[in-house]
Amino acid sequence: AVRAAAATALGRFERDEVASGLLVRRLQSERVDSVRTAALEALGALHGARIAAPLHSIATNGEAAPALRGPAVAAAAGCAELPDEAVTAIAQTAVEFAAADQPDAMRRGAIVALGRLAGRSDRARERLLGLLDDPLPNVRARALAALDEANLPATSLPPLVAFHDRAALPDQRSHARTLIAALLDAD
């Protein structure tokens, strides 16, 4: 937990090469997934769009562990000032990683990435809303959480209302109601 917190703190030193070097070394030597995830996120925070391509390369490297690939796509999606072509490529990877046959670590990262890109990518937004129909309650819960971060247009209202009407779990109905209210207030 301390190493993860240190990695997160290093991400606050904007464009600092020493912090970057420490994070890269931590990423290369670390075996604990939560610390590696924190290092990936911190690198994205430090460098924005400059690091998005290397993060996306980690995500698409079939040799890399799923526990690293999922957080890498989430970190790439969280980079500031992404050009449109990067948004498209990262959204495509996130859509693929969100499939039911993918390892849980990749799905988790994909859902975060979809939420981060939903305001700029129709495909990401549609896939994220589609995950509200996933048979696994934890995937639906993650999708709802990712929608909190998403900048949703009013066209997202019908799928959210439909999910609210069929949600079996009270906390998911309540969460959907909060999202619906926020969309209605935005209009």
PDB file of N, CA and C in Angstrom, residues 74-153:
ATOM      1  N   ALA A  74      -6.443   1.385 -19.243  1.00  0.00           N
ATOM      2  CA  ALA A  74      -7.116   2.409 -18.430  1.00  0.00           C
ATOM      3  C   ALA A  74      -6.238   3.645 -18.291  1.00  0.00           C
ATOM      4  N   ALA A  75      -4.938   3.435 -18.053  1.00  0.00           N
ATOM      5  CA  ALA A  75      -4.019   4.570 -17.918  1.00  0.00           C
ATOM      6  C   ALA A  75      -3.896   5.336 -19.236  1.00  0.00           C
ATOM      7  N   ALA A  76      -3.822   4.609 -20.351  1.00  0.00           N
ATOM      8  CA  ALA A  76      -3.741   5.280 -21.653  1.00  0.00           C
ATOM      9  C   ALA A  76      -4.981   6.137 -21.897  1.00  0.00           C
ATOM     10  N   ALA A  77      -6.134   5.611 -21.534  1.00  0.00           N
ATOM     11  CA  ALA A  77      -7.381   6.363 -21.728  1.00  0.00           C
ATOM     12  C   ALA A  77      -7.451   7.591 -20.833  1.00  0.00           C
ATOM     13  N   GLY A  78      -6.746   7.561 -19.712  1.00  0.00           N
ATOM     14  CA  GLY A  78      -6.770   8.690 -18.786  1.00  0.00           C
ATOM     15  C   GLY A  78      -5.777   9.780 -19.101  1.00  0.00           C
ATOM     16  N   CYS A  79      -4.944   9.593 -20.110  1.00  0.00           N
ATOM     17  CA  CYS A  79      -3.960  10.611 -20.472  1.00  0.00           C
ATOM     18  C   CYS A  79      -4.661  11.872 -20.984  1.00  0.00           C
ATOM     19  N   ALA A  80      -4.154  13.006 -20.577  1.00  0.00           N
ATOM     20  CA  ALA A  80      -4.736  14.281 -20.988  1.00  0.00           C
ATOM     21  C   ALA A  80      -4.377  14.591 -22.437  1.00  0.00           C
ATOM     22  N   GLU A  81      -5.240  15.344 -23.082  1.00  0.00           N
ATOM     23  CA  GLU A  81      -5.009  15.894 -24.425  1.00  0.00           C
ATOM     24  C   GLU A  81      -4.735  14.833 -25.484  1.00  0.00           C
ATOM     25  N   LEU A  82      -5.478  13.741 -25.426  1.00  0.00           N
ATOM     26  CA  LEU A  82      -5.313  12.690 -26.429  1.00  0.00           C
ATOM     27  C   LEU A  82      -5.815  13.169 -27.786  1.00  0.00           C
ATOM     28  N   PRO A  83      -5.045  12.937 -28.833  1.00  0.00           N
ATOM     29  CA  PRO A  83      -5.554  13.254 -30.173  1.00  0.00           C
ATOM     30  C   PRO A  83      -6.652  12.256 -30.552  1.00  0.00           C
ATOM     31  N   ASP A  84      -7.471  12.624 -31.508  1.00  0.00           N
ATOM     32  CA  ASP A  84      -8.611  11.792 -31.901  1.00  0.00           C
ATOM     33  C   ASP A  84      -8.203  10.385 -32.324  1.00  0.00           C
ATOM     34  N   GLU A  85      -7.088  10.259 -33.056  1.00  0.00           N
ATOM     35  CA  GLU A  85      -6.676   8.927 -33.503  1.00  0.00           C
ATOM     36  C   GLU A  85      -6.278   8.046 -32.315  1.00  0.00           C
ATOM     37  N   ALA A  86      -5.708   8.626 -31.272  1.00  0.00           N
ATOM     38  CA  ALA A  86      -5.371   7.852 -30.066  1.00  0.00           C
ATOM     39  C   ALA A  86      -6.647   7.432 -29.341  1.00  0.00           C
ATOM     40  N   VAL A  87      -7.622   8.334 -29.269  1.00  0.00           N
ATOM     41  CA  VAL A  87      -8.899   7.997 -28.642  1.00  0.00           C
ATOM     42  C   VAL A  87      -9.529   6.811 -29.358  1.00  0.00           C
ATOM     43  N   THR A  88      -9.525   6.853 -30.683  1.00  0.00           N
ATOM     44  CA  THR A  88     -10.111   5.769 -31.476  1.00  0.00           C
ATOM     45  C   THR A  88      -9.397   4.444 -31.222  1.00  0.00           C
ATOM     46  N   ALA A  89      -8.068   4.455 -31.238  1.00  0.00           N
ATOM     47  CA  ALA A  89      -7.297   3.222 -31.048  1.00  0.00           C
ATOM     48  C   ALA A  89      -7.480   2.655 -29.636  1.00  0.00           C
ATOM     49  N   ILE A  90      -7.431   3.512 -28.638  1.00  0.00           N
ATOM     50  CA  ILE A  90      -7.566   3.057 -27.257  1.00  0.00           C
ATOM     51  C   ILE A  90      -8.992   2.564 -27.013  1.00  0.00           C
ATOM     52  N   ALA A  91      -9.970   3.253 -27.576  1.00  0.00           N
ATOM     53  CA  ALA A  91     -11.370   2.814 -27.433  1.00  0.00           C
ATOM     54  C   ALA A  91     -11.561   1.432 -28.058  1.00  0.00           C
ATOM     55  N   GLN A  92     -10.948   1.190 -29.206  1.00  0.00           N
ATOM     56  CA  GLN A  92     -11.043  -0.119 -29.865  1.00  0.00           C
ATOM     57  C   GLN A  92     -10.483  -1.210 -28.963  1.00  0.00           C
ATOM     58  N   THR A  93      -9.331  -0.962 -28.379  1.00  0.00           N
ATOM     59  CA  THR A  93      -8.718  -1.939 -27.474  1.00  0.00           C
ATOM     60  C   THR A  93      -9.610  -2.165 -26.257  1.00  0.00           C
ATOM     61  N   ALA A  94     -10.140  -1.097 -25.694  1.00  0.00           N
ATOM     62  CA  ALA A  94     -11.012  -1.220 -24.516  1.00  0.00           C
ATOM     63  C   ALA A  94     -12.273  -2.012 -24.843  1.00  0.00           C
ATOM     64  N   VAL A  95     -12.839  -1.789 -26.012  1.00  0.00           N
ATOM     65  CA  VAL A  95     -14.024  -2.549 -26.431  1.00  0.00           C
ATOM     66  C   VAL A  95     -13.679  -4.040 -26.503  1.00  0.00           C
ATOM     67  N   GLU A  96     -12.531  -4.353 -27.081  1.00  0.00           N
ATOM     68  CA  GLU A  96     -12.104  -5.755 -27.179  1.00  0.00           C
ATOM     69  C   GLU A  96     -11.870  -6.366 -25.799  1.00  0.00           C
ATOM     70  N   PHE A  97     -11.225  -5.615 -24.907  1.00  0.00           N
ATOM     71  CA  PHE A  97     -10.931  -6.115 -23.562  1.00  0.00           C
ATOM     72  C   PHE A  97     -12.184  -6.270 -22.711  1.00  0.00           C
ATOM     73  N   ALA A  98     -13.248  -5.587 -23.056  1.00  0.00           N
ATOM     74  CA  ALA A  98     -14.483  -5.652 -22.267  1.00  0.00           C
ATOM     75  C   ALA A  98     -15.302  -6.906 -22.556  1.00  0.00           C
ATOM     76  N   ALA A  99     -14.891  -7.696 -23.526  1.00  0.00           N
ATOM     77  CA  ALA A  99     -15.635  -8.902 -23.897  1.00  0.00           C
ATOM     78  C   ALA A  99     -15.667  -9.895 -22.739  1.00  0.00           C
ATOM     79  N   ALA A 100     -16.739 -10.656 -22.676  1.00  0.00           N
ATOM     80  CA  ALA A 100     -16.967 -11.599 -21.576  1.00  0.00           C
ATOM     81  C   ALA A 100     -15.900 -12.684 -21.495  1.00  0.00           C
ATOM     82  N   ASP A 101     -15.227 -12.996 -22.602  1.00  0.00           N
ATOM     83  CA  ASP A 101     -14.230 -14.065 -22.577  1.00  0.00           C
ATOM     84  C   ASP A 101     -12.835 -13.595 -22.165  1.00  0.00           C
ATOM     85  N   GLN A 102     -12.700 -12.330 -21.813  1.00  0.00           N
ATOM     86  CA  GLN A 102     -11.399 -11.788 -21.411  1.00  0.00           C
ATOM     87  C   GLN A 102     -11.179 -11.967 -19.908  1.00  0.00           C
ATOM     88  N   PRO A 103      -9.909 -12.028 -19.469  1.00  0.00           N
ATOM     89  CA  PRO A 103      -9.625 -12.127 -18.035  1.00  0.00           C
ATOM     90  C   PRO A 103     -10.183 -10.909 -17.278  1.00  0.00           C
ATOM     91  N   ASP A 104     -10.529 -11.141 -16.033  1.00  0.00           N
ATOM     92  CA  ASP A 104     -11.161 -10.097 -15.223  1.00  0.00           C
ATOM     93  C   ASP A 104     -10.308  -8.829 -15.132  1.00  0.00           C
ATOM     94  N   ALA A 105      -9.003  -8.959 -15.003  1.00  0.00           N
ATOM     95  CA  ALA A 105      -8.139  -7.785 -14.893  1.00  0.00           C
ATOM     96  C   ALA A 105      -8.213  -6.922 -16.151  1.00  0.00           C
ATOM     97  N   MET A 106      -8.320  -7.561 -17.296  1.00  0.00           N
ATOM     98  CA  MET A 106      -8.434  -6.807 -18.547  1.00  0.00           C
ATOM     99  C   MET A 106      -9.803  -6.159 -18.651  1.00  0.00           C
ATOM    100  N   ARG A 107     -10.839  -6.879 -18.228  1.00  0.00           N
ATOM    101  CA  ARG A 107     -12.186  -6.301 -18.269  1.00  0.00           C
ATOM    102  C   ARG A 107     -12.284  -5.090 -17.343  1.00  0.00           C
ATOM    103  N   ARG A 108     -11.710  -5.203 -16.148  1.00  0.00           N
ATOM    104  CA  ARG A 108     -11.754  -4.078 -15.193  1.00  0.00           C
ATOM    105  C   ARG A 108     -11.108  -2.842 -15.798  1.00  0.00           C
ATOM    106  N   GLY A 109      -9.911  -3.011 -16.369  1.00  0.00           N
ATOM    107  CA  GLY A 109      -9.227  -1.880 -16.991  1.00  0.00           C
ATOM    108  C   GLY A 109      -9.994  -1.320 -18.171  1.00  0.00           C
ATOM    109  N   ALA A 110     -10.596  -2.216 -18.942  1.00  0.00           N
ATOM    110  CA  ALA A 110     -11.376  -1.782 -20.109  1.00  0.00           C
ATOM    111  C   ALA A 110     -12.571  -0.944 -19.689  1.00  0.00           C
ATOM    112  N   ILE A 111     -13.232  -1.346 -18.633  1.00  0.00           N
ATOM    113  CA  ILE A 111     -14.411  -0.595 -18.183  1.00  0.00           C
ATOM    114  C   ILE A 111     -14.016   0.809 -17.732  1.00  0.00           C
ATOM    115  N   VAL A 112     -12.904   0.912 -17.019  1.00  0.00           N
ATOM    116  CA  VAL A 112     -12.407   2.241 -16.619  1.00  0.00           C
ATOM    117  C   VAL A 112     -12.082   3.065 -17.863  1.00  0.00           C
ATOM    118  N   ALA A 113     -11.394   2.447 -18.821  1.00  0.00           N
ATOM    119  CA  ALA A 113     -11.033   3.148 -20.056  1.00  0.00           C
ATOM    120  C   ALA A 113     -12.273   3.611 -20.815  1.00  0.00           C
ATOM    121  N   LEU A 114     -13.268   2.755 -20.910  1.00  0.00           N
ATOM    122  CA  LEU A 114     -14.502   3.128 -21.614  1.00  0.00           C
ATOM    123  C   LEU A 114     -15.158   4.335 -20.954  1.00  0.00           C
ATOM    124  N   GLY A 115     -15.156   4.366 -19.631  1.00  0.00           N
ATOM    125  CA  GLY A 115     -15.727   5.515 -18.923  1.00  0.00           C
ATOM    126  C   GLY A 115     -14.954   6.792 -19.204  1.00  0.00           C
ATOM    127  N   ARG A 116     -13.638   6.681 -19.253  1.00  0.00           N
ATOM    128  CA  ARG A 116     -12.807   7.853 -19.510  1.00  0.00           C
ATOM    129  C   ARG A 116     -12.951   8.364 -20.941  1.00  0.00           C
ATOM    130  N   LEU A 117     -13.274   7.472 -21.870  1.00  0.00           N
ATOM    131  CA  LEU A 117     -13.372   7.861 -23.280  1.00  0.00           C
ATOM    132  C   LEU A 117     -14.808   8.107 -23.748  1.00  0.00           C
ATOM    133  N   ALA A 118     -15.778   7.798 -22.912  1.00  0.00           N
ATOM    134  CA  ALA A 118     -17.189   7.866 -23.325  1.00  0.00           C
ATOM    135  C   ALA A 118     -17.618   9.238 -23.817  1.00  0.00           C
ATOM    136  N   GLY A 119     -17.004  10.280 -23.326  1.00  0.00           N
ATOM    137  CA  GLY A 119     -17.353  11.630 -23.773  1.00  0.00           C
ATOM    138  C   GLY A 119     -16.803  11.977 -25.141  1.00  0.00           C
ATOM    139  N   ARG A 120     -15.798  11.220 -25.610  1.00  0.00           N
ATOM    140  CA  ARG A 120     -15.164  11.515 -26.897  1.00  0.00           C
ATOM    141  C   ARG A 120     -15.358  10.433 -27.938  1.00  0.00           C
ATOM    142  N   SER A 121     -15.872   9.273 -27.525  1.00  0.00           N
ATOM    143  CA  SER A 121     -15.998   8.154 -28.453  1.00  0.00           C
ATOM    144  C   SER A 121     -17.391   7.529 -28.331  1.00  0.00           C
ATOM    145  N   ASP A 122     -18.148   7.611 -29.413  1.00  0.00           N
ATOM    146  CA  ASP A 122     -19.474   6.984 -29.411  1.00  0.00           C
ATOM    147  C   ASP A 122     -19.356   5.481 -29.176  1.00  0.00           C
ATOM    148  N   ARG A 123     -18.344   4.869 -29.771  1.00  0.00           N
ATOM    149  CA  ARG A 123     -18.177   3.423 -29.621  1.00  0.00           C
ATOM    150  C   ARG A 123     -17.901   3.058 -28.165  1.00  0.00           C
ATOM    151  N   ALA A 124     -17.063   3.822 -27.489  1.00  0.00           N
ATOM    152  CA  ALA A 124     -16.770   3.562 -26.071  1.00  0.00           C
ATOM    153  C   ALA A 124     -18.035   3.723 -25.232  1.00  0.00           C
ATOM    154  N   ARG A 125     -18.774   4.784 -25.492  1.00  0.00           N
ATOM    155  CA  ARG A 125     -20.005   5.041 -24.730  1.00  0.00           C
ATOM    156  C   ARG A 125     -21.030   3.932 -24.953  1.00  0.00           C
ATOM    157  N   GLU A 126     -21.216   3.521 -26.200  1.00  0.00           N
ATOM    158  CA  GLU A 126     -22.185   2.462 -26.502  1.00  0.00           C
ATOM    159  C   GLU A 126     -21.793   1.145 -25.854  1.00  0.00           C
ATOM    160  N   ARG A 127     -20.488   0.822 -25.876  1.00  0.00           N
ATOM    161  CA  ARG A 127     -20.043  -0.429 -25.251  1.00  0.00           C
ATOM    162  C   ARG A 127     -20.221  -0.373 -23.744  1.00  0.00           C
ATOM    163  N   LEU A 128     -19.917   0.772 -23.164  1.00  0.00           N
ATOM    164  CA  LEU A 128     -20.068   0.929 -21.717  1.00  0.00           C
ATOM    165  C   LEU A 128     -21.532   0.788 -21.313  1.00  0.00           C
ATOM    166  N   LEU A 129     -22.423   1.419 -22.050  1.00  0.00           N
ATOM    167  CA  LEU A 129     -23.860   1.276 -21.770  1.00  0.00           C
ATOM    168  C   LEU A 129     -24.314  -0.161 -22.009  1.00  0.00           C
ATOM    169  N   GLY A 130     -23.713  -0.821 -22.994  1.00  0.00           N
ATOM    170  CA  GLY A 130     -24.040  -2.223 -23.258  1.00  0.00           C
ATOM    171  C   GLY A 130     -23.643  -3.147 -22.114  1.00  0.00           C
ATOM    172  N   LEU A 131     -22.623  -2.771 -21.365  1.00  0.00           N
ATOM    173  CA  LEU A 131     -22.190  -3.589 -20.230  1.00  0.00           C
ATOM    174  C   LEU A 131     -23.216  -3.589 -19.095  1.00  0.00           C
ATOM    175  N   LEU A 132     -24.184  -2.704 -19.157  1.00  0.00           N
ATOM    176  CA  LEU A 132     -25.264  -2.728 -18.164  1.00  0.00           C
ATOM    177  C   LEU A 132     -26.132  -3.975 -18.335  1.00  0.00           C
ATOM    178  N   ASP A 133     -25.993  -4.658 -19.466  1.00  0.00           N
ATOM    179  CA  ASP A 133     -26.720  -5.907 -19.724  1.00  0.00           C
ATOM    180  C   ASP A 133     -25.876  -7.142 -19.434  1.00  0.00           C
ATOM    181  N   ASP A 134     -24.657  -6.967 -18.941  1.00  0.00           N
ATOM    182  CA  ASP A 134     -23.790  -8.106 -18.669  1.00  0.00           C
ATOM    183  C   ASP A 134     -24.429  -9.005 -17.607  1.00  0.00           C
ATOM    184  N   PRO A 135     -24.285 -10.317 -17.748  1.00  0.00           N
ATOM    185  CA  PRO A 135     -24.896 -11.216 -16.757  1.00  0.00           C
ATOM    186  C   PRO A 135     -24.238 -11.155 -15.377  1.00  0.00           C
ATOM    187  N   LEU A 136     -23.011 -10.632 -15.289  1.00  0.00           N
ATOM    188  CA  LEU A 136     -22.322 -10.573 -14.006  1.00  0.00           C
ATOM    189  C   LEU A 136     -22.633  -9.270 -13.265  1.00  0.00           C
ATOM    190  N   PRO A 137     -23.142  -9.357 -12.043  1.00  0.00           N
ATOM    191  CA  PRO A 137     -23.473  -8.142 -11.289  1.00  0.00           C
ATOM    192  C   PRO A 137     -22.268  -7.236 -11.050  1.00  0.00           C
ATOM    193  N   ASN A 138     -21.069  -7.821 -10.850  1.00  0.00           N
ATOM    194  CA  ASN A 138     -19.906  -6.970 -10.608  1.00  0.00           C
ATOM    195  C   ASN A 138     -19.516  -6.176 -11.853  1.00  0.00           C
ATOM    196  N   VAL A 139     -19.738  -6.731 -13.039  1.00  0.00           N
ATOM    197  CA  VAL A 139     -19.450  -5.998 -14.277  1.00  0.00           C
ATOM    198  C   VAL A 139     -20.451  -4.853 -14.431  1.00  0.00           C
ATOM    199  N   ARG A 140     -21.711  -5.129 -14.135  1.00  0.00           N
ATOM    200  CA  ARG A 140     -22.719  -4.055 -14.192  1.00  0.00           C
ATOM    201  C   ARG A 140     -22.374  -2.945 -13.205  1.00  0.00           C
ATOM    202  N   ALA A 141     -21.942  -3.318 -12.010  1.00  0.00           N
ATOM    203  CA  ALA A 141     -21.578  -2.321 -10.992  1.00  0.00           C
ATOM    204  C   ALA A 141     -20.377  -1.492 -11.454  1.00  0.00           C
ATOM    205  N   ARG A 142     -19.385  -2.143 -12.056  1.00  0.00           N
ATOM    206  CA  ARG A 142     -18.217  -1.402 -12.569  1.00  0.00           C
ATOM    207  C   ARG A 142     -18.616  -0.458 -13.697  1.00  0.00           C
ATOM    208  N   ALA A 143     -19.525  -0.925 -14.559  1.00  0.00           N
ATOM    209  CA  ALA A 143     -19.990  -0.068 -15.653  1.00  0.00           C
ATOM    210  C   ALA A 143     -20.707   1.159 -15.107  1.00  0.00           C
ATOM    211  N   LEU A 144     -21.533   0.956 -14.096  1.00  0.00           N
ATOM    212  CA  LEU A 144     -22.215   2.098 -13.471  1.00  0.00           C
ATOM    213  C   LEU A 144     -21.202   3.070 -12.877  1.00  0.00           C
ATOM    214  N   ALA A 145     -20.185   2.545 -12.206  1.00  0.00           N
ATOM    215  CA  ALA A 145     -19.154   3.403 -11.621  1.00  0.00           C
ATOM    216  C   ALA A 145     -18.403   4.170 -12.711  1.00  0.00           C
ATOM    217  N   ALA A 146     -18.119   3.511 -13.830  1.00  0.00           N
ATOM    218  CA  ALA A 146     -17.424   4.177 -14.934  1.00  0.00           C
ATOM    219  C   ALA A 146     -18.304   5.259 -15.550  1.00  0.00           C
ATOM    220  N   LEU A 147     -19.604   5.034 -15.557  1.00  0.00           N
ATOM    221  CA  LEU A 147     -20.521   6.042 -16.099  1.00  0.00           C
ATOM    222  C   LEU A 147     -20.525   7.309 -15.247  1.00  0.00           C
ATOM    223  N   ASP A 148     -20.175   7.175 -13.964  1.00  0.00           N
ATOM    224  CA  ASP A 148     -20.060   8.361 -13.105  1.00  0.00           C
ATOM    225  C   ASP A 148     -19.020   9.324 -13.650  1.00  0.00           C
ATOM    226  N   GLU A 149     -17.941   8.773 -14.175  1.00  0.00           N
ATOM    227  CA  GLU A 149     -16.839   9.590 -14.681  1.00  0.00           C
ATOM    228  C   GLU A 149     -17.083  10.066 -16.114  1.00  0.00           C
ATOM    229  N   ALA A 150     -17.961   9.387 -16.830  1.00  0.00           N
ATOM    230  CA  ALA A 150     -18.197   9.679 -18.244  1.00  0.00           C
ATOM    231  C   ALA A 150     -18.973  10.974 -18.417  1.00  0.00           C
ATOM    232  N   ASN A 151     -18.672  11.651 -19.480  1.00  0.00           N
ATOM    233  CA  ASN A 151     -19.403  12.849 -19.867  1.00  0.00           C
ATOM    234  C   ASN A 151     -20.476  12.401 -20.864  1.00  0.00           C
ATOM    235  N   LEU A 152     -21.659  12.084 -20.338  1.00  0.00           N
ATOM    236  CA  LEU A 152     -22.696  11.462 -21.160  1.00  0.00           C
ATOM    237  C   LEU A 152     -23.606  12.488 -21.822  1.00  0.00           C
ATOM    238  N   PRO A 153     -23.949  12.246 -23.083  1.00  0.00           N
ATOM    239  CA  PRO A 153     -24.941  13.096 -23.752  1.00  0.00           C
ATOM    240  C   PRO A 153     -26.353  12.619 -23.381  1.00  0.00           C
TER     241      PRO A 153
END
